[in-house]
Coordinates of N, CA, C and O in Angstrom, one line a residue:
X1 N 9.9 10.5 9.2 CA 9.8 10.3 7.8 C 11.0 10.7 7.1 O 11.6 11.7 7.5
X2 N 11.4 10.0 6.1 CA 12.7 10.3 5.4 C 12.5 11.6 4.7 O 11.4 12.0 4.2
X3 N 13.6 12.3 4.5 CA 13.5 13.7 3.9 C 13.1 13.6 2.4 O 12.3 14.4 1.9
X4 N 13.6 12.6 1.7 CA 13.2 12.5 0.3 C 11.7 12.1 0.1 O 11.1 12.5 -0.9
X5 N 11.1 11.5 1.1 CA 9.7 11.2 1.1 C 8.9 12.5 1.4 O 7.8 12.7 0.9
X6 N 9.4 13.2 2.4 CA 8.8 14.4 2.8 C 8.7 15.5 1.7 O 7.7 16.2 1.5
X7 N 9.7 15.5 0.8 CA 9.8 16.4 -0.3 C 8.9 16.0 -1.4 O 8.4 16.8 -2.2
X8 N 8.5 14.7 -1.6 CA 7.7 14.3 -2.7 C 6.4 13.7 -2.3 O 5.8 12.9 -3.0
X9 N 5.8 14.1 -1.2 CA 4.6 13.6 -0.7 C 3.4 13.9 -1.7 O 2.5 13.2 -1.8
X10 N 3.5 15.1 -2.4 CA 2.5 15.5 -3.3 C 2.4 14.6 -4.5 O 1.3 14.4 -5.0
X11 N 3.5 13.9 -4.9 CA 3.4 13.0 -6.0 C 2.6 11.7 -5.6 O 1.9 11.2 -6.4
X12 N 2.8 11.3 -4.3 CA 2.0 10.1 -3.8 C 0.6 10.5 -3.7 O -0.3 9.7 -4.0
X13 N 0.3 11.7 -3.3 CA -1.1 12.2 -3.3 C -1.8 12.2 -4.7 O -2.9 11.7 -4.8
X14 N -1.0 12.6 -5.7 CA -1.5 12.6 -7.0 C -1.8 11.2 -7.5 O -2.8 10.8 -8.1
X15 N -0.8 10.3 -7.1 CA -1.0 8.8 -7.5 C -2.2 8.2 -6.8 O -3.0 7.5 -7.5
X16 N -2.4 8.5 -5.6 CA -3.6 8.0 -4.9 C -4.9 8.6 -5.5 O -5.9 7.8 -5.7
X17 N -4.9 9.8 -5.8 CA -6.1 10.4 -6.4 C -6.4 9.9 -7.8 O -7.5 9.6 -8.2
X18 N -5.3 9.7 -8.6 CA -5.5 9.1 -9.9 C -6.1 7.7 -9.8 O -6.9 7.3 -10.6
X19 N -5.6 6.9 -8.9 CA -6.1 5.5 -8.8 C -7.5 5.5 -8.2 O -8.3 4.7 -8.5
X20 N -7.8 6.5 -7.3 CA -9.1 6.5 -6.7 C -10.2 7.0 -7.7 O -11.3 6.7 -7.6
X21 N -9.7 7.8 -8.7 CA -10.6 8.3 -9.7 C -11.0 7.2 -10.7 O -12.0 7.4 -11.4
X22 N -10.2 6.2 -10.8 CA -10.5 5.2 -11.9 C -11.9 4.6 -11.8 O -12.6 4.5 -12.8
X23 N -12.4 4.1 -10.6 CA -13.7 3.5 -10.6 C -14.8 4.6 -10.8 O -15.8 4.3 -11.4
X24 N -14.5 5.8 -10.4 CA -15.5 6.9 -10.6 C -15.6 7.2 -12.1 O -16.7 7.4 -12.6
X25 N -14.5 7.3 -12.8 CA -14.5 7.5 -14.2 C -15.2 6.4 -15.0 O -15.9 6.6 -15.9
X26 N -14.9 5.2 -14.5 CA -15.5 4.0 -15.1 C -17.0 4.0 -15.0 O -17.7 3.7 -15.9
X27 N -17.5 4.4 -13.8 CA -18.9 4.4 -13.6 C -19.5 5.6 -14.4 O -20.6 5.4 -14.9
X28 N -18.8 6.7 -14.5 CA -19.3 7.8 -15.2 C -19.4 7.5 -16.7 O -20.4 7.9 -17.4
X29 N -18.4 6.8 -17.3 CA -18.4 6.6 -18.7 C -19.2 5.3 -19.0 O -19.6 5.1 -20.2
X30 N -19.4 4.4 -18.1 CA -20.1 3.2 -18.2 C -19.6 2.3 -19.3 O -20.4 1.7 -20.1
X31 N -18.3 2.1 -19.3 CA -17.6 1.2 -20.2 C -16.6 0.4 -19.4 O -16.2 0.8 -18.4
X32 N -16.2 -0.8 -19.9 CA -15.2 -1.6 -19.2 C -13.9 -0.8 -19.3 O -13.6 0.0 -20.2
X33 N -13.0 -1.1 -18.4 CA -11.6 -0.5 -18.3 C -10.9 -0.7 -19.6 O -10.2 0.1 -20.1
X34 N -10.9 -1.9 -20.1 CA -10.1 -2.3 -21.3 C -10.8 -2.1 -22.6 O -10.8 -3.0 -23.4
X35 N -11.5 -1.0 -22.8 CA -12.1 -0.7 -24.1 C -11.2 0.5 -24.7 O -11.5 1.6 -24.3
X36 N -10.3 0.2 -25.5 CA -9.2 1.2 -25.9 C -9.6 2.6 -26.3 O -8.9 3.5 -26.0
X37 N -10.7 2.8 -27.1 CA -10.9 4.2 -27.4 C -11.5 5.1 -26.3 O -11.8 6.3 -26.5
X38 N -11.7 4.5 -25.2 CA -12.4 5.3 -24.1 C -11.5 6.1 -23.3 O -10.3 5.9 -23.2
X39 N -12.1 7.0 -22.5 CA -11.4 7.9 -21.6 C -10.9 7.1 -20.4 O -9.8 7.3 -19.9
X40 N -11.6 6.1 -19.9 CA -11.2 5.3 -18.8 C -10.0 4.5 -19.1 O -9.1 4.3 -18.3
X41 N -9.9 4.0 -20.4 CA -8.7 3.2 -20.8 C -7.5 4.2 -20.8 O -6.4 3.8 -20.4
X42 N -7.7 5.4 -21.3 CA -6.6 6.3 -21.4 C -6.1 6.7 -20.0 O -4.9 6.8 -19.7
X43 N -7.1 6.8 -19.0 CA -6.7 7.1 -17.6 C -5.9 5.9 -17.1 O -4.9 6.1 -16.4
X44 N -6.4 4.7 -17.3 CA -5.8 3.5 -16.8 C -4.4 3.2 -17.4 O -3.4 2.9 -16.7
X45 N -4.3 3.5 -18.7 CA -3.0 3.1 -19.4 C -2.0 4.3 -19.6 O -0.9 4.1 -20.0
X46 N -2.5 5.5 -19.2 CA -1.5 6.6 -19.4 C -1.4 7.5 -18.1 O -0.3 7.7 -17.7
X47 N -2.5 7.9 -17.5 CA -2.4 8.8 -16.4 C -1.8 8.1 -15.2 O -0.9 8.7 -14.5
X48 N -2.3 7.0 -14.8 CA -1.8 6.3 -13.7 C -0.4 5.9 -13.8 O 0.4 6.1 -12.9
X49 N 0.1 5.3 -14.9 CA 1.5 5.0 -15.1 C 2.4 6.2 -15.1 O 3.5 6.2 -14.5
X50 N 2.0 7.3 -15.6 CA 2.8 8.5 -15.6 C 2.9 9.1 -14.2 O 4.0 9.5 -13.8
X51 N 1.8 9.0 -13.4 CA 1.8 9.5 -12.1 C 2.8 8.6 -11.2 O 3.6 9.1 -10.4
X52 N 2.7 7.3 -11.4 CA 3.6 6.4 -10.7 C 5.0 6.6 -11.1 O 5.9 6.5 -10.3
X53 N 5.2 6.8 -12.4 CA 6.6 6.9 -12.9 C 7.2 8.2 -12.4 O 8.4 8.3 -12.0
X54 N 6.4 9.3 -12.3 CA 6.9 10.6 -11.8 C 7.3 10.4 -10.3 O 8.3 10.9 -9.9
X55 N 6.4 9.8 -9.5 CA 6.7 9.5 -8.1 C 7.9 8.7 -7.9 O 8.8 9.0 -7.1
X56 N 8.1 7.7 -8.8 CA 9.3 6.8 -8.6 C 10.5 7.5 -9.1 O 11.6 7.4 -8.4
X57 N 10.5 8.3 -10.1 CA 11.7 9.0 -10.6 C 12.1 10.1 -9.6 O 13.3 10.2 -9.3
X58 N 11.2 10.9 -9.1 CA 11.6 11.9 -8.2 C 12.1 11.3 -6.9 O 13.1 11.8 -6.3
X59 N 11.4 10.3 -6.4 CA 11.8 9.7 -5.1 C 13.2 9.0 -5.3 O 14.1 9.1 -4.5
X60 N 13.4 8.4 -6.5 CA 14.7 7.7 -6.8 C 15.8 8.7 -6.9 O 16.9 8.5 -6.4
X61 N 15.5 9.8 -7.5 CA 16.6 10.9 -7.7 C 16.9 11.4 -6.3 O 18.1 11.7 -6.1
X62 N 15.9 11.6 -5.4 CA 16.2 12.1 -4.1 C 17.0 11.1 -3.2 O 17.8 11.5 -2.4
X63 N 16.8 9.8 -3.5 CA 17.6 8.8 -2.7 C 18.9 8.5 -3.3 O 19.8 8.0 -2.6
X64 N 19.1 8.7 -4.6 CA 20.4 8.4 -5.2 C 20.4 6.9 -5.8 O 21.4 6.5 -6.3
X65 N 19.3 6.2 -5.6 CA 19.2 4.9 -6.2 C 17.7 4.6 -6.5 O 16.9 5.3 -6.0
X66 N 17.5 3.7 -7.4 CA 16.1 3.5 -7.9 C 15.2 3.0 -6.7 O 15.6 2.0 -6.0
X67 N 14.0 3.5 -6.6 CA 13.1 3.2 -5.6 C 11.9 2.5 -6.2 O 11.2 3.1 -7.0
X68 N 11.6 1.3 -5.8 CA 10.4 0.6 -6.3 C 9.1 0.8 -5.5 O 8.1 0.4 -6.0
X69 N 9.2 1.5 -4.4 CA 8.0 1.7 -3.6 C 6.8 2.3 -4.3 O 5.7 1.9 -4.2
X70 N 7.0 3.4 -5.1 CA 5.9 4.0 -5.8 C 5.3 3.0 -6.8 O 4.0 3.1 -7.1
X71 N 6.1 2.2 -7.4 CA 5.5 1.2 -8.4 C 4.7 0.2 -7.7 O 3.6 -0.2 -8.2
X72 N 5.2 -0.3 -6.6 CA 4.4 -1.3 -5.8 C 3.1 -0.6 -5.3 O 2.0 -1.2 -5.4
X73 N 3.2 0.6 -4.9 CA 2.0 1.4 -4.4 C 1.0 1.5 -5.5 O -0.2 1.4 -5.3
X74 N 1.5 1.8 -6.7 CA 0.6 2.0 -7.9 C -0.1 0.7 -8.2 O -1.3 0.7 -8.4
X75 N 0.6 -0.4 -8.2 CA 0.0 -1.7 -8.5 C -1.1 -2.1 -7.4 O -2.2 -2.5 -7.7
X76 N -0.8 -1.8 -6.1 CA -1.7 -2.1 -5.1 C -2.9 -1.2 -5.2 O -4.1 -1.6 -5.0
X77 N -2.7 0.1 -5.5 CA -3.8 1.0 -5.6 C -4.7 0.7 -6.7 O -6.0 0.8 -6.6
X78 N -4.2 0.4 -7.9 CA -5.0 0.0 -9.0 C -5.8 -1.3 -8.7 O -7.0 -1.4 -9.1
X79 N -5.1 -2.2 -8.1 CA -5.8 -3.5 -7.7 C -7.0 -3.2 -6.8 O -8.1 -3.6 -7.0
X80 N -6.8 -2.3 -5.8 CA -7.9 -2.0 -4.9 C -8.9 -1.2 -5.5 O -10.1 -1.3 -5.2
X81 N -8.6 -0.3 -6.5 CA -9.6 0.5 -7.2 C -10.4 -0.4 -8.1 O -11.5 0.0 -8.5
X82 N -10.0 -1.6 -8.4 CA -10.8 -2.5 -9.2 C -11.6 -3.5 -8.3 O -12.7 -3.9 -8.7
X83 N -11.1 -3.8 -7.1 CA -11.7 -4.8 -6.3 C -12.8 -4.1 -5.3 O -13.9 -4.6 -5.1
X84 N -12.4 -3.0 -4.7 CA -13.3 -2.4 -3.7 C -14.6 -2.0 -4.2 O -15.7 -2.3 -3.6
X85 N -14.8 -1.4 -5.4 CA -16.1 -1.1 -5.9 C -17.0 -2.3 -6.1 O -18.2 -2.3 -5.8
X86 N -16.4 -3.4 -6.5 CA -17.2 -4.7 -6.6 C -17.6 -5.2 -5.3 O -18.8 -5.6 -5.1
X87 N -16.8 -5.1 -4.3 CA -17.2 -5.5 -2.9 C -18.2 -4.6 -2.3 O -19.2 -5.1 -1.7
X88 N -18.1 -3.3 -2.6 CA -19.1 -2.4 -2.0 C -20.5 -2.6 -2.7 O -21.5 -2.5 -2.0
X89 N -20.5 -2.8 -4.0 CA -21.8 -3.0 -4.6 C -22.4 -4.3 -4.3 O -23.6 -4.5 -4.6
X90 N -21.7 -5.2 -3.6 CA -22.2 -6.5 -3.3 C -22.3 -7.5 -4.4 O -23.0 -8.5 -4.3
X91 N -21.6 -7.2 -5.5 CA -21.6 -8.0 -6.6 C -20.8 -9.3 -6.4 O -21.1 -10.3 -7.2
X92 N -20.0 -9.3 -5.5 CA -19.2 -10.5 -5.3 C -18.2 -10.7 -6.4 O -18.0 -9.9 -7.3
X93 N -17.5 -11.8 -6.4 CA -16.5 -12.1 -7.4 C -17.0 -13.2 -8.3 O -17.1 -14.4 -7.8
X94 N -17.3 -12.9 -9.5 CA -17.6 -14.0 -10.4 C -16.4 -14.5 -11.2 O -16.4 -15.5 -11.8
X95 N -15.3 -13.7 -11.0 CA -14.0 -14.1 -11.6 C -13.0 -14.3 -10.5 O -13.2 -13.7 -9.4
X96 N -12.0 -15.0 -10.8 CA -11.0 -15.2 -9.8 C -10.3 -13.9 -9.4 O -10.3 -13.0 -10.2
X97 N -9.6 -13.8 -8.3 CA -9.0 -12.6 -7.9 C -7.7 -12.3 -8.7 O -7.3 -11.1 -8.7
X98 N -7.2 -13.2 -9.4 CA -6.0 -13.0 -10.2 C -6.3 -12.1 -11.4 O -5.4 -11.5 -12.0
X99 N -7.5 -12.0 -11.9 CA -7.9 -11.2 -13.0 C -7.6 -9.7 -12.7 O -6.9 -9.1 -13.5
X100 N -8.2 -9.1 -11.7 CA -7.8 -7.7 -11.4 C -6.3 -7.6 -11.0 O -5.8 -6.5 -11.3
X101 N -5.7 -8.6 -10.5 CA -4.3 -8.5 -10.1 C -3.5 -8.4 -11.4 O -2.5 -7.6 -11.4
X102 N -3.8 -9.1 -12.4 CA -3.1 -9.0 -13.7 C -3.3 -7.6 -14.3 O -2.3 -7.0 -14.8
X103 N -4.5 -7.1 -14.2 CA -4.8 -5.8 -14.8 C -4.1 -4.7 -13.9 O -3.8 -3.6 -14.4
X104 N -3.8 -5.0 -12.7 CA -3.2 -4.0 -11.8 C -1.7 -3.9 -12.1 O -1.0 -2.9 -11.9
X105 N -1.1 -5.0 -12.6 CA 0.3 -5.1 -12.9 C 0.7 -4.4 -14.2 O 1.8 -3.8 -14.4
X106 N -0.3 -4.3 -15.1 CA 0.0 -3.6 -16.4 C 0.4 -2.2 -16.3 O 1.5 -1.8 -16.8
X107 N -0.3 -1.3 -15.5 CA 0.2 0.1 -15.4 C 1.5 0.1 -14.6 O 2.3 1.0 -14.8
X108 N 1.7 -0.8 -13.7 CA 2.9 -0.8 -12.9 C 4.1 -1.2 -13.8 O 5.2 -0.6 -13.6
X109 N 4.0 -2.0 -14.7 CA 5.0 -2.3 -15.7 C 5.3 -1.1 -16.6 O 6.5 -0.8 -16.8
X110 N 4.2 -0.5 -17.0 CA 4.4 0.7 -17.8 C 5.2 1.8 -17.0 O 6.1 2.5 -17.5
X111 N 4.8 2.0 -15.7 CA 5.5 2.9 -14.9 C 6.9 2.6 -14.6 O 7.8 3.4 -14.5
X112 N 7.2 1.3 -14.5 CA 8.6 0.8 -14.3 C 9.4 1.2 -15.5 O 10.5 1.7 -15.3
X113 N 8.9 1.0 -16.7 CA 9.7 1.4 -17.9 C 9.9 2.9 -18.0 O 11.0 3.4 -18.2
X114 N 8.8 3.7 -17.8 CA 8.9 5.1 -17.8 C 9.8 5.7 -16.7 O 10.6 6.6 -17.0
X115 N 9.7 5.2 -15.5 CA 10.5 5.7 -14.4 C 11.9 5.3 -14.6 O 12.9 6.0 -14.2
X116 N 12.2 4.1 -15.2 CA 13.6 3.7 -15.4 C 14.2 4.6 -16.5 O 15.4 5.0 -16.3
X117 N 13.5 5.0 -17.5 CA 14.0 5.9 -18.5 C 14.2 7.3 -17.9 O 15.3 7.9 -18.1
X118 N 13.3 7.8 -17.1 CA 13.4 9.1 -16.5 C 14.6 9.1 -15.5 O 15.4 10.1 -15.4
X119 N 14.8 8.0 -14.7 CA 15.9 7.9 -13.8 C 17.2 7.8 -14.5 O 18.2 8.4 -14.0
X120 N 17.2 7.1 -15.6 CA 18.5 7.0 -16.4 C 18.9 8.4 -16.9 O 20.1 8.7 -17.0
X121 N 17.9 9.2 -17.3 CA 18.2 10.5 -17.9 C 18.5 11.5 -16.8 O 19.5 12.2 -16.9
X122 N 17.6 11.6 -15.8 CA 17.7 12.7 -14.8 C 18.3 12.3 -13.5 O 18.8 13.2 -12.8
X123 N 18.2 11.1 -13.1 CA 18.6 10.7 -11.8 C 20.1 10.6 -11.5 O 20.5 10.8 -10.4
X124 N 20.9 10.4 -12.5 CA 22.3 10.3 -12.3 C 23.0 11.6 -12.5 O 24.2 11.6 -12.2
X125 N 22.3 12.6 -12.8 CA 23.0 13.9 -12.9 C 23.2 14.5 -11.5 O 22.4 14.4 -10.7
X126 N 24.4 15.0 -11.4 CA 24.8 15.7 -10.1 C 24.5 17.2 -10.3 O 24.9 17.8 -11.3
X127 N 23.9 17.7 -9.3 CA 23.7 19.2 -9.3 C 24.8 19.9 -8.6 O 25.3 19.4 -7.5
X128 N 25.4 20.9 -9.2 CA 26.5 21.6 -8.6 C 26.1 22.7 -7.7 O 25.1 23.2 -7.6

């Protein structure tokens, strides 16, 4: 395993746990993901993108160039956190698969913007 990944494994763990908590929070609150004043929407639109942006910024700073792997991981994890509970419950898909895919890309785009800003500020600094 690369040294920069070994040093930032805990960020990936936080990202995985944040995405895994999304269906649990949604079931606990019993509202759709995209209902803006709810806690599940805040989790989806703020916590997951910030976790992905932190993982991307720290990993990118360790590599010396921007790393897209955490952002792709965030999109895949959010997609799976929306699809797997539906499959487990046996509900099947009444909507096409591209609907959860579109919703999975939204936090990844937010994380891309946040991590790009963080990398621009902190990533290019050289430590003496």
